[in-house]
GROMACS .gro file of N, CA and C in nm:
model
  297
    1PRO      N    1   0.060  -0.106  -0.001
    1PRO     CA    2   0.021  -0.043   0.013
    1PRO      C    3   0.051   0.155   0.003
    2ASP      N    4   0.016   0.214  -0.053
    2ASP     CA    5   0.101   0.362  -0.039
    2ASP      C    6   0.124   0.484   0.061
    3ASP      N    7   0.010   0.381   0.147
    3ASP     CA    8  -0.016   0.440   0.257
    3ASP      C    9   0.126   0.438   0.393
    4LEU      N   10   0.190   0.466   0.370
    4LEU     CA   11   0.303   0.424   0.525
    4LEU      C   12   0.333   0.324   0.642
    5THR      N   13   0.147   0.433   0.697
    5THR     CA   14   0.137   0.290   0.826
    5THR      C   15   0.094   0.206   0.795
    6ALA      N   16   0.019   0.186   0.718
    6ALA     CA   17  -0.069   0.027   0.652
    6ALA      C   18   0.074  -0.070   0.635
    7ARG      N   19   0.180   0.048   0.510
    7ARG     CA   20   0.293  -0.058   0.500
    7ARG      C   21   0.396  -0.111   0.640
    8ILE      N   22   0.351  -0.054   0.752
    8ILE     CA   23   0.434  -0.028   0.907
    8ILE      C   24   0.395  -0.226   0.966
    9PHE      N   25   0.239  -0.136   0.923
    9PHE     CA   26   0.160  -0.224   1.052
    9PHE      C   27   0.136  -0.347   1.025
   10GLY      N   28   0.143  -0.374   0.841
   10GLY     CA   29   0.118  -0.541   0.784
   10GLY      C   30   0.286  -0.539   0.817
   11LYS      N   31   0.401  -0.508   0.783
   11LYS     CA   32   0.510  -0.577   0.842
   11LYS      C   33   0.541  -0.591   0.979
   12ILE      N   34   0.457  -0.552   1.083
   12ILE     CA   35   0.462  -0.604   1.217
   12ILE      C   36   0.372  -0.719   1.169
   13GLY      N   37   0.317  -0.757   1.169
   13GLY     CA   38   0.118  -0.796   1.188
   13GLY      C   39   0.222  -0.918   1.095
   14ASN      N   40   0.253  -0.958   1.006
   14ASN     CA   41   0.369  -1.105   0.911
   14ASN      C   42   0.497  -1.132   0.981
   15GLU      N   43   0.568  -1.020   1.149
   15GLU     CA   44   0.678  -1.065   1.142
   15GLU      C   45   0.596  -1.159   1.224
   16ALA      N   46   0.829  -1.311   1.236
   16ALA     CA   47   0.797  -1.339   1.380
   16ALA      C   48   0.666  -1.437   1.474
   17HIS      N   49   0.551  -1.448   1.490
   17HIS     CA   50   0.577  -1.442   1.637
   17HIS      C   51   0.471  -1.331   1.697
   18ASN      N   52   0.411  -1.307   1.589
   18ASN     CA   53   0.274  -1.221   1.528
   18ASN      C   54   0.179  -1.230   1.531
   19ASP      N   55   0.055  -1.244   1.514
   19ASP     CA   56  -0.063  -1.262   1.448
   19ASP      C   57  -0.200  -1.179   1.412
   20PRO      N   58  -0.127  -1.149   1.246
   20PRO     CA   59  -0.203  -1.023   1.146
   20PRO      C   60  -0.372  -1.020   1.210
   21LEU      N   61  -0.395  -1.134   1.257
   21LEU     CA   62  -0.548  -1.145   1.245
   21LEU      C   63  -0.546  -1.079   1.375
   22ALA      N   64  -0.477  -1.064   1.480
   22ALA     CA   65  -0.569  -0.972   1.603
   22ALA      C   66  -0.484  -0.874   1.567
   23LEU      N   67  -0.401  -0.809   1.551
   23LEU     CA   68  -0.342  -0.719   1.499
   23LEU      C   69  -0.428  -0.584   1.408
   24ALA      N   70  -0.537  -0.687   1.332
   24ALA     CA   71  -0.674  -0.667   1.205
   24ALA      C   72  -0.760  -0.581   1.335
   25ALA      N   73  -0.788  -0.685   1.425
   25ALA     CA   74  -0.903  -0.641   1.500
   25ALA      C   75  -0.862  -0.578   1.571
   26VAL      N   76  -0.737  -0.522   1.597
   26VAL     CA   77  -0.693  -0.426   1.742
   26VAL      C   78  -0.701  -0.294   1.617
   27LEU      N   79  -0.719  -0.304   1.544
   27LEU     CA   80  -0.678  -0.164   1.477
   27LEU      C   81  -0.840  -0.169   1.420
   28ARG      N   82  -0.921  -0.243   1.402
   28ARG     CA   83  -1.106  -0.207   1.353
   28ARG      C   84  -1.164  -0.202   1.498
   29ARG      N   85  -1.168  -0.175   1.602
   29ARG     CA   86  -1.183  -0.166   1.713
   29ARG      C   87  -1.234  -0.033   1.789
   30PRO      N   88  -1.374  -0.053   1.792
   30PRO     CA   89  -1.462   0.116   1.826
   30PRO      C   90  -1.315   0.195   1.924
   31ARG      N   91  -1.277   0.335   1.917
   31ARG     CA   92  -1.219   0.402   1.974
   31ARG      C   93  -1.302   0.423   2.103
   32GLN      N   94  -1.192   0.414   2.174
   32GLN     CA   95  -1.211   0.412   2.312
   32GLN      C   96  -1.155   0.578   2.410
   33GLU      N   97  -1.271   0.564   2.480
   33GLU     CA   98  -1.211   0.698   2.546
   33GLU      C   99  -1.089   0.726   2.645
   34PRO      N  100  -1.014   0.754   2.659
   34PRO     CA  101  -0.879   0.730   2.729
   34PRO      C  102  -0.882   0.749   2.873
   35PHE      N  103  -0.809   0.679   2.904
   35PHE     CA  104  -0.834   0.649   3.121
   35PHE      C  105  -0.805   0.804   3.115
   36THR      N  106  -0.880   0.803   3.260
   36THR     CA  107  -0.875   0.940   3.310
   36THR      C  108  -0.733   0.889   3.365
   37LYS      N  109  -0.666   1.039   3.456
   37LYS     CA  110  -0.575   1.075   3.562
   37LYS      C  111  -0.602   1.004   3.654
   38ASP      N  112  -0.753   1.001   3.766
   38ASP     CA  113  -0.743   0.882   3.838
   38ASP      C  114  -0.786   0.858   3.788
   39GLN      N  115  -0.823   0.747   3.754
   39GLN     CA  116  -0.738   0.570   3.719
   39GLN      C  117  -0.648   0.573   3.660
   40LEU      N  118  -0.602   0.633   3.616
   40LEU     CA  119  -0.423   0.610   3.628
   40LEU      C  120  -0.376   0.563   3.729
   41ALA      N  121  -0.420   0.653   3.817
   41ALA     CA  122  -0.356   0.721   3.989
   41ALA      C  123  -0.390   0.593   4.067
   42ALA      N  124  -0.541   0.496   4.059
   42ALA     CA  125  -0.622   0.373   4.088
   42ALA      C  126  -0.461   0.276   4.124
   43VAL      N  127  -0.394   0.325   4.015
   43VAL     CA  128  -0.295   0.185   3.956
   43VAL      C  129  -0.156   0.185   4.111
   44THR      N  130  -0.193   0.057   4.139
   44THR     CA  131  -0.054   0.009   4.251
   44THR      C  132   0.064  -0.044   4.259
   45CYS      N  133   0.045  -0.088   4.127
   45CYS     CA  134   0.171  -0.225   4.115
   45CYS      C  135   0.265  -0.092   4.025
   46GLU      N  136   0.360  -0.205   4.073
   46GLU     CA  137   0.562  -0.118   3.997
   46GLU      C  138   0.535  -0.130   3.906
   47MET      N  139   0.571  -0.021   3.836
   47MET     CA  140   0.583  -0.012   3.646
   47MET      C  141   0.660   0.032   3.543
   48LEU      N  142   0.715  -0.036   3.475
   48LEU     CA  143   0.820   0.034   3.327
   48LEU      C  144   0.795   0.066   3.269
   49ILE      N  145   0.779   0.203   3.224
   49ILE     CA  146   0.678   0.301   3.089
   49ILE      C  147   0.824   0.319   2.946
   50ALA      N  148   0.888   0.260   2.890
   50ALA     CA  149   0.963   0.273   2.786
   50ALA      C  150   0.954   0.320   2.654
   51ILE      N  151   1.011   0.388   2.642
   51ILE     CA  152   1.001   0.398   2.556
   51ILE      C  153   1.157   0.527   2.401
   52GLY      N  154   1.075   0.538   2.318
   52GLY     CA  155   1.184   0.583   2.235
   52GLY      C  156   1.255   0.734   2.230
   53ASP      N  157   1.314   0.772   2.204
   53ASP     CA  158   1.367   0.912   2.255
   53ASP      C  159   1.289   0.979   2.043
   54LYS      N  160   1.298   0.859   1.957
   54LYS     CA  161   1.224   0.891   1.821
   54LYS      C  162   1.092   0.810   1.804
   55ASP      N  163   1.015   0.822   1.917
   55ASP     CA  164   0.865   0.720   1.900
   55ASP      C  165   0.791   0.857   1.877
   56PHE      N  166   0.672   0.837   1.844
   56PHE     CA  167   0.611   0.923   1.773
   56PHE      C  168   0.485   0.976   1.890
   57SER      N  169   0.503   0.932   2.002
   57SER     CA  170   0.395   0.881   2.114
   57SER      C  171   0.524   1.033   2.208
   58GLN      N  172   0.621   1.047   2.200
   58GLN     CA  173   0.697   1.181   2.271
   58GLN      C  174   0.568   1.251   2.333
   59PRO      N  175   0.668   1.300   2.455
   59PRO     CA  176   0.658   1.324   2.580
   59PRO      C  177   0.658   1.196   2.671
   60ALA      N  178   0.663   1.061   2.736
   60ALA     CA  179   0.581   0.990   2.760
   60ALA      C  180   0.635   1.056   2.958
   61THR      N  181   0.644   1.200   2.983
   61THR     CA  182   0.672   1.228   3.138
   61THR      C  183   0.517   1.267   3.185
   62GLN      N  184   0.412   1.313   3.091
   62GLN     CA  185   0.296   1.357   3.169
   62GLN      C  186   0.252   1.128   3.185
   63LEU      N  187   0.252   1.066   3.085
   63LEU     CA  188   0.212   0.958   3.203
   63LEU      C  189   0.229   0.959   3.258
   64ALA      N  190   0.439   0.850   3.261
   64ALA     CA  191   0.412   0.799   3.445
   64ALA      C  192   0.422   0.883   3.498
   65ALA      N  193   0.383   1.054   3.482
   65ALA     CA  194   0.355   1.111   3.617
   65ALA      C  195   0.251   1.066   3.675
   66ALA      N  196   0.141   1.008   3.593
   66ALA     CA  197  -0.059   0.972   3.630
   66ALA      C  198  -0.001   0.870   3.699
   67PHE      N  199   0.078   0.746   3.711
   67PHE     CA  200   0.080   0.687   3.789
   67PHE      C  201   0.202   0.684   3.903
   68ARG      N  202   0.085   0.612   4.043
   68ARG     CA  203   0.187   0.606   4.162
   68ARG      C  204   0.363   0.574   4.144
   69ARG      N  205   0.378   0.440   4.101
   69ARG     CA  206   0.502   0.385   4.109
   69ARG      C  207   0.539   0.404   3.924
   70ALA      N  208   0.589   0.460   3.865
   70ALA     CA  209   0.596   0.456   3.738
   70ALA      C  210   0.738   0.458   3.698
   71ARG      N  211   0.855   0.385   3.645
   71ARG     CA  212   0.928   0.438   3.615
   71ARG      C  213   0.962   0.437   3.472
   72LEU      N  214   1.049   0.570   3.426
   72LEU     CA  215   1.047   0.625   3.218
   72LEU      C  216   1.185   0.565   3.215
   73LYS      N  217   1.172   0.503   3.124
   73LYS     CA  218   1.344   0.501   3.086
   73LYS      C  219   1.251   0.474   2.992
   74THR      N  220   1.391   0.631   2.892
   74THR     CA  221   1.360   0.651   2.757
   74THR      C  222   1.444   0.569   2.667
   75LEU      N  223   1.489   0.549   2.550
   75LEU     CA  224   1.562   0.510   2.553
   75LEU      C  225   1.593   0.567   2.377
   76THR      N  226   1.748   0.558   2.353
   76THR     CA  227   1.798   0.694   2.236
   76THR      C  228   1.842   0.633   2.125
   77GLY      N  229   1.771   0.686   2.055
   77GLY     CA  230   1.768   0.722   1.885
   77GLY      C  231   1.667   0.533   1.854
   78VAL      N  232   1.575   0.554   1.913
   78VAL     CA  233   1.440   0.405   1.944
   78VAL      C  234   1.385   0.486   1.846
   79ASP      N  235   1.234   0.417   1.754
   79ASP     CA  236   1.100   0.434   1.744
   79ASP      C  237   1.094   0.350   1.819
   80HIS      N  238   0.910   0.387   1.808
   80HIS     CA  239   0.810   0.338   1.799
   80HIS      C  240   0.817   0.160   1.810
   81PHE      N  241   0.841   0.081   1.661
   81PHE     CA  242   0.839   0.020   1.599
   81PHE      C  243   0.964  -0.096   1.642
   82ARG      N  244   1.073  -0.020   1.744
   82ARG     CA  245   1.194  -0.099   1.733
   82ARG      C  246   1.247  -0.102   1.911
   83THR      N  247   1.149  -0.048   1.941
   83THR     CA  248   1.145  -0.067   2.090
   83THR      C  249   1.185  -0.215   2.139
   84PRO      N  250   1.053  -0.377   2.129
   84PRO     CA  251   1.134  -0.456   2.148
   84PRO      C  252   1.226  -0.508   2.155
   85GLU      N  253   1.343  -0.496   1.984
   85GLU     CA  254   1.509  -0.531   1.960
   85GLU      C  255   1.548  -0.430   2.069
   86SER      N  256   1.487  -0.362   2.105
   86SER     CA  257   1.681  -0.232   2.163
   86SER      C  258   1.696  -0.360   2.288
   87PHE      N  259   1.852  -0.319   2.288
   87PHE     CA  260   1.940  -0.369   2.371
   87PHE      C  261   1.931  -0.275   2.497
   88ASP      N  262   1.910  -0.177   2.471
   88ASP     CA  263   1.901  -0.112   2.600
   88ASP      C  264   1.715  -0.070   2.676
   89PHE      N  265   1.586  -0.159   2.572
   89PHE     CA  266   1.473  -0.191   2.615
   89PHE      C  267   1.539  -0.321   2.691
   90ILE      N  268   1.544  -0.384   2.642
   90ILE     CA  269   1.582  -0.528   2.703
   90ILE      C  270   1.683  -0.573   2.891
   91ASP      N  271   1.745  -0.494   2.834
   91ASP     CA  272   1.846  -0.381   2.994
   91ASP      C  273   1.746  -0.330   3.136
   92ALA      N  274   1.680  -0.247   3.038
   92ALA     CA  275   1.555  -0.181   3.125
   92ALA      C  276   1.500  -0.339   3.143
   93VAL      N  277   1.424  -0.389   3.078
   93VAL     CA  278   1.284  -0.492   3.184
   93VAL      C  279   1.392  -0.528   3.290
   94LEU      N  280   1.529  -0.611   3.228
   94LEU     CA  281   1.606  -0.669   3.309
   94LEU      C  282   1.660  -0.620   3.477
   95ASP      N  283   1.726  -0.455   3.415
   95ASP     CA  284   1.673  -0.428   3.567
   95ASP      C  285   1.592  -0.372   3.653
   96PHE      N  286   1.391  -0.370   3.578
   96PHE     CA  287   1.365  -0.319   3.605
   96PHE      C  288   1.280  -0.495   3.737
   97LEU      N  289   1.285  -0.613   3.595
   97LEU     CA  290   1.308  -0.711   3.724
   97LEU      C  291   1.362  -0.821   3.823
   98GLU      N  292   1.484  -0.731   3.816
   98GLU     CA  293   1.526  -0.710   3.956
   98GLU      C  294   1.520  -0.632   4.083
   99SER      N  295   1.508  -0.618   4.042
   99SER     CA  296   1.498  -0.433   4.105
   99SER      C  297   1.336  -0.515   4.206
   0.00000   0.00000   0.00000
């Protein structure tokens, strides 16, 4: 397809260990209202929020601040779709799980 987003999601859906039908279902689902700050603040478990500095979702500081026990890790040179294969991401997850 000519649409860059469609090409990216098509590629991701067909990569190993991904389910293209599940991805298509997520993309077709009805749009939902975002969670409120009160709903996010009610989450009490520790969490790691990892985002690349090249991610189109940047910045994640407000998201991390909305949770009581969130740790934010910004990955240098990483975009949204390459976070899972980033060695810095893997190290951050291992550090988080070991703490």
